């Protein structure tokens, strides 16, 4: 007999099933609660609410564990590539060599962007944030690549997935080149996914880009670490928008918008801006720590804290190592790395941060790595978006194929005025 929880309301007791996940997580199934009791639950920010069953990513925030399809992210960062990890997330298993080769060829075949899309880029104001541009470009892809009725649904999904993975990377590099007023560099068939991106970003007729394998490895790790993180804000946005059965481009575009926020993907940019401020203010950490501790001050130490991790973010640990390796090999010393290390050291011993379980998250070191790779500050969140694409796509696919699928439509507790009559303008 499966376990249940009991809820007593108005003298009546209701049995609620307990659902157990493959890692022993337990959840009270309240899907029939309103029908049985007339009650709904209130959970701002979905802090206690599971929106779905998912077989993609496992996170244990107390122990600092992150696994994609059961494989620890540390192993993937060490042995895999972003393309292989993408295949794993979307298809549920590691590819054979042949499958990986075929997948890479498909990504290559779809890497060009419709020439007319260039006009879009060129007419955006120079000050536009690349995340805003990217989300509208991704939405516009549906218009440039419409659904073909002769294609089966499976074929349509597969081609859309490949287009997104390949073209978003091209569009990101293209937007950077156009923003700088430089000639767009096209993708090359002989380069791997990450090497192609770096080449499209940095190659120029006057200074050909020489592929740096160390930078390629670092970028692969950066993207692997960002590839999925179960039901975070942007993934939930993709699932929620996708639940209305909108096309995949539109759902991903919604995810990009959610990721843009400084409390989510925008944090990597915010961290570097904060470290810069500390640097420019002479490097004294205390005024910043004091503001972070002050409940009346909205300032937060960017790159610290996480909704799920109440210990060190496992991705942060790997990112820190990669940062040191890359900074040691491909660039000069970065004063911001030194400030970040000091800040981490001090904050981890500070009673406020200890009491609030605030540890560095993935964004704390990722911005420094991106700086070292030469990525401009306003492109940081775009880099995160490219990395998170496989996660969004696999979560969208899972929800699309879910036999328990329902359009997302939360309830509310209405606290506005009770019924009142309309007052004509002359009487107000
Ligand atoms: N600096 C100072 N105090 C903090 C911080 C921080 N970075 N983060 C949380 N707190 C404090 C809050 O003030 C609050 O204190 P109180 O209980 O005394 O009022 C307490 O910790 C809990 O904070 P919440 O906002 O309720 O925690 P929540 O889980 O909702 O937020 C979040 C998580 C948004 C990540 C938060 O820690 C934050 O704003 N961090 C800075 C931004 C950041 O780095 N975001 C990247 C997240 S990782 C990612 O998206 C990939």
XYZ file of N, CA and C in Angstrom, residues 170-405:
708
model
N 24.979 31.017 -33.911
C 25.393 31.889 -35.020
C 24.849 33.306 -34.810
N 23.579 33.386 -34.389
C 22.958 34.708 -34.218
C 23.649 35.500 -33.114
N 24.065 34.799 -32.066
C 24.728 35.481 -30.955
C 26.014 36.144 -31.449
N 26.808 35.378 -32.204
C 28.077 35.921 -32.711
C 27.819 37.034 -33.729
N 26.784 36.821 -34.544
C 26.432 37.798 -35.579
C 26.039 39.139 -34.941
N 25.257 39.067 -33.856
C 24.793 40.309 -33.224
C 25.990 41.089 -32.670
N 26.990 40.349 -32.181
C 28.179 41.013 -31.643
C 28.936 41.734 -32.751
N 29.102 41.022 -33.890
C 29.845 41.623 -35.008
C 29.122 42.856 -35.541
N 27.795 42.754 -35.707
C 27.046 43.891 -36.245
C 27.087 45.055 -35.259
N 26.960 44.737 -33.980
C 27.020 45.759 -32.936
C 28.345 46.534 -33.020
N 29.417 45.809 -33.338
C 30.727 46.476 -33.421
C 30.974 47.123 -34.777
N 30.016 46.901 -35.701
C 30.185 47.463 -37.043
C 31.178 46.665 -37.865
N 31.371 45.390 -37.511
C 32.331 44.544 -38.236
C 31.615 43.609 -39.204
N 32.395 43.075 -40.127
C 31.866 42.100 -41.082
C 31.495 40.814 -40.333
N 30.312 40.267 -40.701
C 29.869 39.022 -40.052
C 30.743 37.863 -40.514
N 31.155 37.016 -39.570
C 31.958 35.836 -39.922
C 31.015 34.634 -39.963
N 31.042 33.898 -41.069
C 30.122 32.766 -41.231
C 30.662 31.527 -40.513
N 29.755 30.585 -40.152
C 30.229 29.342 -39.522
C 31.071 28.524 -40.501
N 32.011 27.746 -39.955
C 32.877 26.906 -40.815
C 32.606 25.443 -40.529
N 32.539 24.646 -41.626
C 32.177 23.233 -41.438
C 33.280 22.436 -40.733
N 34.519 22.943 -40.792
C 35.637 22.165 -40.248
C 35.861 22.422 -38.755
N 35.055 23.282 -38.152
C 35.289 23.595 -36.736
C 34.212 22.978 -35.853
N 34.601 22.670 -34.623
C 33.627 22.126 -33.672
C 32.704 23.259 -33.205
N 31.664 22.886 -32.474
C 30.631 23.847 -32.064
C 31.235 25.049 -31.328
N 32.038 24.770 -30.298
C 32.587 25.862 -29.479
C 33.654 26.639 -30.264
N 34.502 25.925 -31.011
C 35.559 26.593 -31.786
C 34.937 27.503 -32.841
N 33.841 27.029 -33.448
C 33.139 27.815 -34.446
C 32.618 29.112 -33.838
N 32.081 29.001 -32.653
C 31.552 30.205 -31.997
C 32.670 31.214 -31.762
N 33.776 30.745 -31.206
C 34.887 31.668 -30.915
C 35.403 32.300 -32.207
N 35.447 31.485 -33.269
C 35.923 32.004 -34.547
C 34.968 33.057 -35.104
N 33.654 32.784 -34.991
C 32.667 33.762 -35.501
C 32.715 35.057 -34.688
N 33.065 34.939 -33.429
C 33.149 36.128 -32.571
C 34.402 36.948 -32.870
N 35.535 36.251 -33.025
C 36.804 36.986 -32.960
C 37.626 37.020 -34.237
N 37.210 36.253 -35.247
C 38.003 36.296 -36.486
C 37.749 37.637 -37.201
N 38.778 38.170 -37.794
C 38.576 39.407 -38.570
C 39.578 39.395 -39.722
N 39.246 40.121 -40.823
C 40.135 40.100 -41.984
C 41.535 40.611 -41.648
N 41.626 41.492 -40.646
C 42.947 42.043 -40.341
C 43.668 41.259 -39.243
N 42.901 40.477 -38.480
C 43.553 39.673 -37.451
C 42.865 38.304 -37.375
N 43.320 37.354 -38.204
C 42.671 36.034 -38.203
C 42.724 35.422 -36.799
N 41.637 34.783 -36.414
C 41.572 34.182 -35.076
C 42.275 32.825 -35.097
N 43.186 32.640 -34.189
C 43.860 31.335 -34.092
C 43.162 30.564 -32.983
N 42.633 29.387 -33.352
C 41.866 28.602 -32.384
C 42.765 28.211 -31.213
N 42.304 28.545 -30.029
C 43.051 28.210 -28.829
C 42.317 27.054 -28.138
N 42.931 25.877 -28.126
C 42.252 24.683 -27.607
C 41.872 24.831 -26.134
N 42.703 25.580 -25.404
C 42.416 25.806 -23.982
C 41.112 26.602 -23.832
N 40.944 27.607 -24.697
C 39.720 28.423 -24.660
C 38.515 27.595 -25.098
N 38.722 26.724 -26.093
C 37.630 25.862 -26.566
C 37.175 24.945 -25.431
N 38.142 24.350 -24.719
C 37.797 23.455 -23.595
C 37.050 24.236 -22.520
N 37.551 25.426 -22.203
C 36.900 26.229 -21.153
C 35.466 26.569 -21.545
N 35.260 26.900 -22.819
C 33.915 27.255 -23.270
C 32.995 26.036 -23.225
N 33.531 24.871 -23.618
C 32.731 23.638 -23.515
C 32.300 23.410 -22.075
N 33.227 23.589 -21.136
C 32.891 23.369 -19.725
C 31.854 24.398 -19.265
N 32.070 25.657 -19.650
C 31.115 26.717 -19.283
C 29.709 26.324 -19.735
N 29.587 25.898 -20.985
C 28.253 25.564 -21.515
C 27.704 24.283 -20.875
N 28.571 23.293 -20.626
C 28.090 22.050 -19.976
C 27.502 22.392 -18.603
N 28.210 23.251 -17.859
C 27.749 23.585 -16.502
C 26.421 24.345 -16.516
N 26.130 25.007 -17.640
C 24.878 25.767 -17.720
C 23.761 24.985 -18.402
N 24.048 23.751 -18.854
C 23.145 23.092 -19.800
C 21.736 22.816 -19.259
N 21.606 22.518 -17.992
C 20.250 22.366 -17.442
C 20.299 22.535 -15.936
N 19.200 22.946 -15.361
C 19.161 23.050 -13.905
C 17.739 22.879 -13.422
N 17.132 21.830 -13.818
C 15.722 21.466 -13.578
C 14.778 22.669 -13.614
N 13.891 22.841 -12.651
C 12.755 23.762 -12.885
C 13.055 25.210 -12.454
N 14.175 25.756 -12.898
C 14.519 27.149 -12.571
C 13.547 28.111 -13.282
N 13.734 29.397 -13.052
C 12.781 30.402 -13.554
C 12.604 30.337 -15.087
N 13.717 30.328 -15.836
C 13.566 30.360 -17.298
C 13.004 29.038 -17.833
N 13.412 27.914 -17.234
C 12.892 26.622 -17.691
C 11.397 26.535 -17.385
N 11.019 27.046 -16.216
C 9.589 27.047 -15.884
C 8.832 27.940 -16.855
N 9.480 29.046 -17.284
C 8.835 29.923 -18.272
C 8.634 29.168 -19.590
N 9.663 28.400 -20.003
C 9.551 27.621 -21.249
C 8.418 26.603 -21.118
N 8.366 25.920 -19.977
C 7.312 24.919 -19.780
C 5.932 25.584 -19.733
N 5.854 26.710 -19.021
C 4.547 27.369 -18.869
C 4.033 27.894 -20.210
N 4.884 28.605 -20.926
C 4.477 29.142 -22.230
C 4.219 27.971 -23.191
N 5.102 26.964 -23.137
C 4.945 25.786 -24.001
C 3.667 25.013 -23.686
N 3.188 25.101 -22.449
C 1.998 24.329 -22.066
C 0.762 24.799 -22.828
N 0.831 26.020 -23.378
C -0.282 26.509 -24.208
C -0.159 25.948 -25.632
N 0.808 25.066 -25.834
C 1.067 24.417 -27.129
C 1.498 25.415 -28.209
N 2.210 26.465 -27.755
C 2.786 27.412 -28.694
C 3.992 26.726 -29.360
N 4.489 27.259 -30.480
C 5.631 26.597 -31.132
C 6.896 26.736 -30.270
N 7.837 25.830 -30.532
C 9.048 25.755 -29.692
C 9.866 27.058 -29.726
N 9.914 27.718 -30.877
C 10.680 28.978 -30.954
C 10.123 29.992 -29.947
N 8.788 30.117 -29.908
C 8.166 31.094 -29.011
C 8.417 30.720 -27.548
N 8.361 29.428 -27.252
C 8.589 28.998 -25.864
C 10.031 29.309 -25.443
N 10.981 29.060 -26.347
C 12.394 29.325 -26.023
C 12.619 30.838 -25.893
N 11.939 31.594 -26.726
C 12.060 33.043 -26.642
C 11.604 33.528 -25.258
N 10.566 32.923 -24.719
C 10.095 33.283 -23.368
C 11.165 32.936 -22.327
N 11.821 31.800 -22.528
C 12.892 31.396 -21.602
C 14.033 32.407 -21.621
N 14.374 32.897 -22.810
C 15.462 33.880 -22.929
C 15.087 35.146 -22.153
N 13.821 35.575 -22.274
C 13.380 36.781 -21.551
C 13.523 36.571 -20.041
N 13.128 35.394 -19.555
C 13.216 35.147 -18.102
C 14.678 35.126 -17.658
N 15.527 34.554 -18.488
C 16.945 34.434 -18.127
C 17.628 35.799 -18.037
N 17.109 36.749 -18.757
C 17.686 38.095 -18.825
C 17.748 38.753 -17.442
N 16.823 38.404 -16.552
C 16.710 39.085 -15.257
C 17.960 38.974 -14.397
N 18.322 40.059 -13.668
C 19.547 40.029 -12.858
C 19.519 39.023 -11.704
N 18.323 38.563 -11.302
C 18.307 37.550 -10.238
C 18.493 36.153 -10.818
N 18.550 36.055 -12.139
C 18.690 34.731 -12.776
C 19.953 34.792 -13.635
N 19.809 34.682 -14.966
C 20.999 34.623 -15.823
C 21.770 35.926 -15.877
N 21.070 37.041 -15.601
C 21.742 38.336 -15.650
C 22.743 38.506 -14.526
N 22.779 37.544 -13.596
C 23.673 37.691 -12.440
C 25.150 37.647 -12.840
N 25.497 36.909 -13.922
C 26.931 36.835 -14.273
C 27.464 38.219 -14.672
N 26.616 38.993 -15.369
C 26.992 40.367 -15.721
C 27.020 41.227 -14.450
N 25.990 41.038 -13.603
C 25.894 41.850 -12.380
C 27.094 41.599 -11.458
N 27.607 40.362 -11.431
C 28.755 40.047 -10.577
C 29.968 40.866 -11.023
N 30.241 40.855 -12.323
C 31.420 41.568 -12.818
C 31.256 43.073 -12.585
N 30.023 43.570 -12.765
C 29.788 44.998 -12.507
C 30.054 45.327 -11.037
N 29.613 44.423 -10.155
C 29.831 44.642 -8.718
C 31.330 44.565 -8.379
N 32.028 43.578 -8.935
C 33.466 43.454 -8.657
C 34.211 44.688 -9.177
N 33.748 45.192 -10.316
C 34.338 46.413 -10.879
C 34.140 47.601 -9.951
N 32.923 47.696 -9.410
C 32.623 48.806 -8.475
C 33.550 48.723 -7.271
N 33.741 47.495 -6.755
C 34.615 47.323 -5.582
C 36.038 47.745 -5.957
N 36.460 47.325 -7.146
C 37.803 47.640 -7.626
C 37.979 49.164 -7.722
N 36.977 49.800 -8.344
C 37.074 51.258 -8.552
C 36.997 52.027 -7.239
N 36.332 51.418 -6.244
C 36.213 52.087 -4.938
C 37.452 51.820 -4.077
N 38.475 51.177 -4.634
C 39.730 50.982 -3.921
C 39.908 49.580 -3.352
N 38.901 48.708 -3.546
C 39.076 47.302 -3.155
C 38.612 46.974 -1.743
N 38.083 47.960 -0.997
C 37.618 47.670 0.365
C 36.267 46.937 0.293
N 36.217 45.740 0.878
C 35.009 44.918 0.762
C 33.929 45.309 1.760
N 34.361 45.837 2.902
C 33.434 46.007 4.021
C 32.178 46.835 3.679
N 32.310 47.996 2.976
C 31.083 48.752 2.677
C 30.067 47.913 1.892
N 30.554 47.046 1.021
C 29.650 46.228 0.203
C 29.010 45.122 1.053
N 29.826 44.537 1.933
C 29.298 43.492 2.814
C 28.263 44.099 3.769
N 28.558 45.321 4.241
C 27.628 45.962 5.180
C 26.287 46.211 4.493
N 26.343 46.656 3.255
C 25.087 46.889 2.523
C 24.344 45.573 2.307
N 25.071 44.502 2.002
C 24.421 43.198 1.775
C 23.740 42.702 3.048
N 24.334 43.017 4.208
C 23.761 42.548 5.478
C 22.561 43.380 5.910
N 22.467 44.623 5.378
C 21.440 45.555 5.834
C 20.083 45.206 5.197
N 19.135 44.821 6.045
C 17.825 44.402 5.533
C 17.061 45.555 4.880
N 17.434 46.792 5.238
C 16.728 47.941 4.652
C 17.343 48.387 3.329
N 18.414 47.731 2.950
C 19.076 48.082 1.694
C 18.818 46.961 0.688
N 18.275 47.290 -0.480
C 17.977 46.215 -1.449
C 19.230 45.569 -2.054
N 20.417 46.142 -1.780
C 21.659 45.614 -2.371
C 21.889 44.156 -1.945
N 22.277 43.333 -2.875
C 22.652 41.950 -2.574
C 24.029 41.678 -3.137
N 24.722 40.773 -2.496
C 26.027 40.399 -3.023
C 25.768 39.493 -4.222
N 26.013 39.990 -5.416
C 25.691 39.216 -6.614
C 26.608 38.004 -6.699
N 26.017 36.896 -7.169
C 26.800 35.656 -7.251
C 26.777 34.863 -5.960
N 26.015 35.326 -4.977
C 25.857 34.581 -3.726
C 24.405 34.209 -3.537
N 24.186 33.024 -3.001
C 22.828 32.587 -2.685
C 22.207 31.833 -3.841
N 21.302 30.956 -3.506
C 20.611 30.175 -4.521
C 19.340 29.604 -3.909
N 18.295 29.566 -4.718
C 17.033 29.027 -4.204
C 17.180 27.565 -3.758
N 17.964 26.806 -4.481
C 18.047 25.362 -4.183
C 19.308 25.020 -3.387
N 20.464 25.548 -3.789
C 21.706 25.160 -3.104
C 21.831 25.881 -1.769
N 21.936 25.101 -0.720
C 22.186 25.688 0.595
C 23.604 25.313 1.032
N 24.415 24.975 0.075
C 25.842 24.718 0.249
C 26.516 25.263 -1.008
N 27.798 24.988 -1.175
C 28.523 25.478 -2.362
C 27.879 24.910 -3.630
N 27.585 25.751 -4.593
C 27.052 25.321 -5.886
C 28.138 24.472 -6.572
N 27.861 23.194 -6.901
C 28.922 22.346 -7.479
C 29.484 22.925 -8.774
N 28.646 23.669 -9.504
C 29.101 24.267 -10.757
C 30.086 25.397 -10.462
N 29.861 26.091 -9.341
C 30.746 27.195 -8.939
C 32.157 26.697 -8.676
N 32.230 25.512 -8.049
C 33.535 24.922 -7.740
C 34.346 24.664 -9.019
N 33.649 24.051 -10.010
C 34.346 23.717 -11.272
C 34.726 25.014 -11.996
N 33.795 25.966 -11.982
C 34.035 27.240 -12.668
C 35.257 27.948 -12.080
N 35.379 27.872 -10.766
C 36.520 28.519 -10.106
C 37.843 27.905 -10.599
N 37.855 26.565 -10.671
C 39.075 25.867 -11.137
C 39.419 26.273 -12.570
N 38.364 26.281 -13.435
C 38.606 26.611 -14.851
C 39.131 28.041 -14.962
N 38.550 28.933 -14.158
C 38.994 30.336 -14.155
C 40.491 30.440 -13.887
N 40.936 29.722 -12.864
C 42.352 29.780 -12.517
C 43.212 29.244 -13.648
N 42.757 28.120 -14.231
C 43.532 27.497 -15.300
C 43.665 28.452 -16.487
N 42.514 29.018 -16.884
C 42.491 29.876 -18.071
C 43.262 31.163 -17.820
N 43.018 31.752 -16.657
C 43.708 33.009 -16.391
C 45.210 32.792 -16.322
N 45.585 31.621 -15.831
C 47.008 31.311 -15.765
C 47.608 31.155 -17.143
N 46.797 30.675 -18.119
C 47.367 30.343 -19.425
C 47.120 31.361 -20.518
N 45.868 31.917 -20.564
C 45.620 32.725 -21.764
C 45.568 34.227 -21.550
N 45.526 34.674 -20.330
C 45.480 36.138 -20.188
C 46.403 36.604 -19.076
N 46.417 37.916 -18.973
C 47.172 38.517 -17.876
C 46.378 38.323 -16.592
N 46.960 38.766 -15.471
C 46.254 38.718 -14.190
C 45.015 39.602 -14.250
N 43.925 39.136 -13.681
C 42.722 39.957 -13.654
C 42.485 40.408 -12.216
N 42.504 41.740 -11.968
C 42.313 42.199 -10.589
C 40.958 41.769 -10.022
N 39.991 41.554 -10.907
C 38.664 41.164 -10.411
C 38.677 39.759 -9.816
N 39.564 38.890 -10.325
C 39.658 37.537 -9.770
C 40.173 37.608 -8.340
N 41.130 38.473 -8.146
C 41.706 38.618 -6.797
C 40.631 39.140 -5.833
N 39.818 40.113 -6.282
C 38.736 40.640 -5.432
C 37.704 39.539 -5.164
N 37.368 38.781 -6.202
C 36.378 37.703 -6.040
C 36.852 36.701 -4.986
N 38.132 36.339 -5.035
C 38.655 35.360 -4.088
C 38.600 35.889 -2.658
N 38.967 37.173 -2.510
C 38.920 37.778 -1.171
C 37.490 37.831 -0.668
N 36.594 38.222 -1.574
C 35.190 38.364 -1.189
C 34.619 37.012 -0.760
N 34.943 35.995 -1.528
C 34.457 34.648 -1.193
C 34.951 34.238 0.190
N 36.259 34.460 0.404
C 36.877 34.062 1.671
C 36.215 34.759 2.864
N 36.016 36.083 2.713
C 35.441 36.861 3.820
C 33.972 36.487 4.023
N 33.214 36.404 2.929
C 31.776 36.136 3.058
C 31.518 34.760 3.666
N 32.355 33.771 3.322
C 32.133 32.423 3.845
C 32.367 32.341 5.360
N 33.069 33.349 5.911
C 33.304 33.355 7.370
C 32.368 34.331 8.073
N 31.568 35.049 7.309
C 30.740 36.118 7.878
C 29.440 35.515 8.456
N 29.113 35.846 9.734
C 27.926 35.239 10.351
C 26.643 35.445 9.539
N 26.484 36.618 8.902
C 25.255 36.854 8.121
C 25.152 35.811 6.997
N 26.245 35.605 6.272
C 26.231 34.682 5.134
C 26.111 33.229 5.604
N 26.751 32.944 6.770
C 26.644 31.586 7.313
C 25.193 31.324 7.733
N 24.603 32.263 8.488
C 23.224 32.072 8.966
C 22.226 31.942 7.826
N 22.482 32.664 6.729
C 21.540 32.634 5.605
C 21.904 31.572 4.555
N 22.872 30.723 4.883
C 23.315 29.685 3.925
C 23.661 30.274 2.562
N 24.414 31.338 2.557
C 24.739 31.991 1.282
C 26.154 31.609 0.842
N 26.220 30.867 -0.236
C 27.495 30.402 -0.805
C 27.617 30.936 -2.227
N 28.831 30.965 -2.777
C 28.949 31.419 -4.170
C 28.158 30.492 -5.094
N 27.473 31.068 -6.062
C 26.779 30.250 -7.064
C 27.584 30.253 -8.372
N 27.062 29.609 -9.377
C 27.800 29.444 -10.645
C 28.239 30.795 -11.237
N 27.405 31.830 -11.007
C 27.693 33.114 -11.642
C 28.855 33.855 -11.005
N 29.240 33.435 -9.814
C 30.276 34.193 -9.124
C 31.587 34.177 -9.912
N 31.929 33.012 -10.479
C 33.189 32.948 -11.240
C 32.995 32.935 -12.752
N 31.757 32.701 -13.207
C 31.595 32.533 -14.664
C 31.883 33.833 -15.418
N 31.540 34.981 -14.826
C 31.795 36.254 -15.497
C 33.288 36.484 -15.695
N 34.073 36.063 -14.705
C 35.534 36.273 -14.805
C 36.099 35.395 -15.924
N 35.535 34.177 -16.028
C 35.983 33.295 -17.110
C 35.632 33.911 -18.474
N 34.412 34.418 -18.587
C 34.003 34.995 -19.877
C 34.875 36.197 -20.242
N 35.208 37.011 -19.245
C 36.132 38.135 -19.486
C 37.449 37.626 -20.038
N 37.943 36.547 -19.428
C 39.232 35.995 -19.858
C 39.163 35.493 -21.302
N 37.972 35.024 -21.702
C 37.822 34.538 -23.078
C 37.613 35.690 -24.068
N 37.479 36.901 -23.547
C 37.326 38.075 -24.418
C 35.875 38.396 -24.737
N 34.940 37.753 -24.027
C 33.513 37.995 -24.290
C 33.129 39.331 -23.642
N 32.488 40.235 -24.415
C 32.116 41.524 -23.810
C 31.005 41.365 -22.773
N 30.991 42.277 -21.813
C 30.084 42.195 -20.670
C 28.617 42.016 -21.059
N 28.169 42.762 -22.073
C 26.735 42.685 -22.384
C 26.352 41.391 -23.117
N 27.357 40.544 -23.412
C 27.077 39.243 -24.054
C 27.063 38.104 -23.025
N 27.362 38.408 -21.760
C 27.501 37.327 -20.771
C 26.239 36.475 -20.663
N 25.102 37.152 -20.583
C 23.866 36.389 -20.377
C 23.484 35.622 -21.647
N 23.905 36.155 -22.793
C 23.698 35.432 -24.052
C 24.485 34.112 -24.026
N 25.691 34.157 -23.458
C 26.509 32.943 -23.348
C 25.794 31.897 -22.486
N 25.176 32.367 -21.423
C 24.392 31.484 -20.555
C 23.228 30.898 -21.367
N 22.554 31.762 -22.158
C 21.391 31.303 -22.932
C 21.778 30.200 -23.921
N 22.933 30.337 -24.581
C 23.371 29.298 -25.526
C 23.550 27.991 -24.743
N 24.172 28.109 -23.566
C 24.404 26.920 -22.743
C 23.118 26.291 -22.247
N 22.113 27.100 -21.912
C 20.883 26.567 -21.324
C 19.912 26.002 -22.363
N 20.179 26.276 -23.659
C 19.269 25.808 -24.711
C 18.943 24.313 -24.633
N 19.959 23.424 -24.492
C 19.607 21.997 -24.440
C 18.662 21.669 -23.282
N 18.840 22.362 -22.158
C 17.959 22.140 -21.007
C 16.537 22.565 -21.340
N 16.399 23.781 -21.870
C 15.061 24.267 -22.209
C 14.391 23.313 -23.195
N 15.182 22.893 -24.213
C 14.602 22.046 -25.260
C 14.185 20.695 -24.672
N 15.064 20.086 -23.872
C 14.705 18.763 -23.340
C 13.516 18.856 -22.387
N 13.435 19.939 -21.614
C 12.302 20.096 -20.688
C 11.011 20.350 -21.471
N 11.118 21.130 -22.538
C 9.934 21.376 -23.381
C 9.457 20.063 -24.003
N 10.431 19.269 -24.515
C 10.087 17.991 -25.151
C 9.419 17.053 -24.154
N 9.995 17.014 -22.954
C 9.442 16.133 -21.925
C 7.996 16.535 -21.607
N 7.756 17.847 -21.488
C 6.395 18.287 -21.151
C 5.451 18.037 -22.331
N 5.980 18.172 -23.541
C 5.167 17.951 -24.743
C 4.714 16.487 -24.834
N 5.619 15.596 -24.391
C 5.317 14.158 -24.508
C 4.673 13.592 -23.237
N 4.463 14.438 -22.220
C 3.971 13.974 -20.922
C 2.490 13.562 -21.011
N 2.162 12.303 -20.683
C 0.747 11.901 -20.740
C -0.123 12.685 -19.744
N 0.507 13.247 -18.690
C -0.252 14.045 -17.706
C -0.282 15.524 -18.058
N 0.087 15.852 -19.319
C 0.188 17.252 -19.705
C -1.115 18.028 -19.437
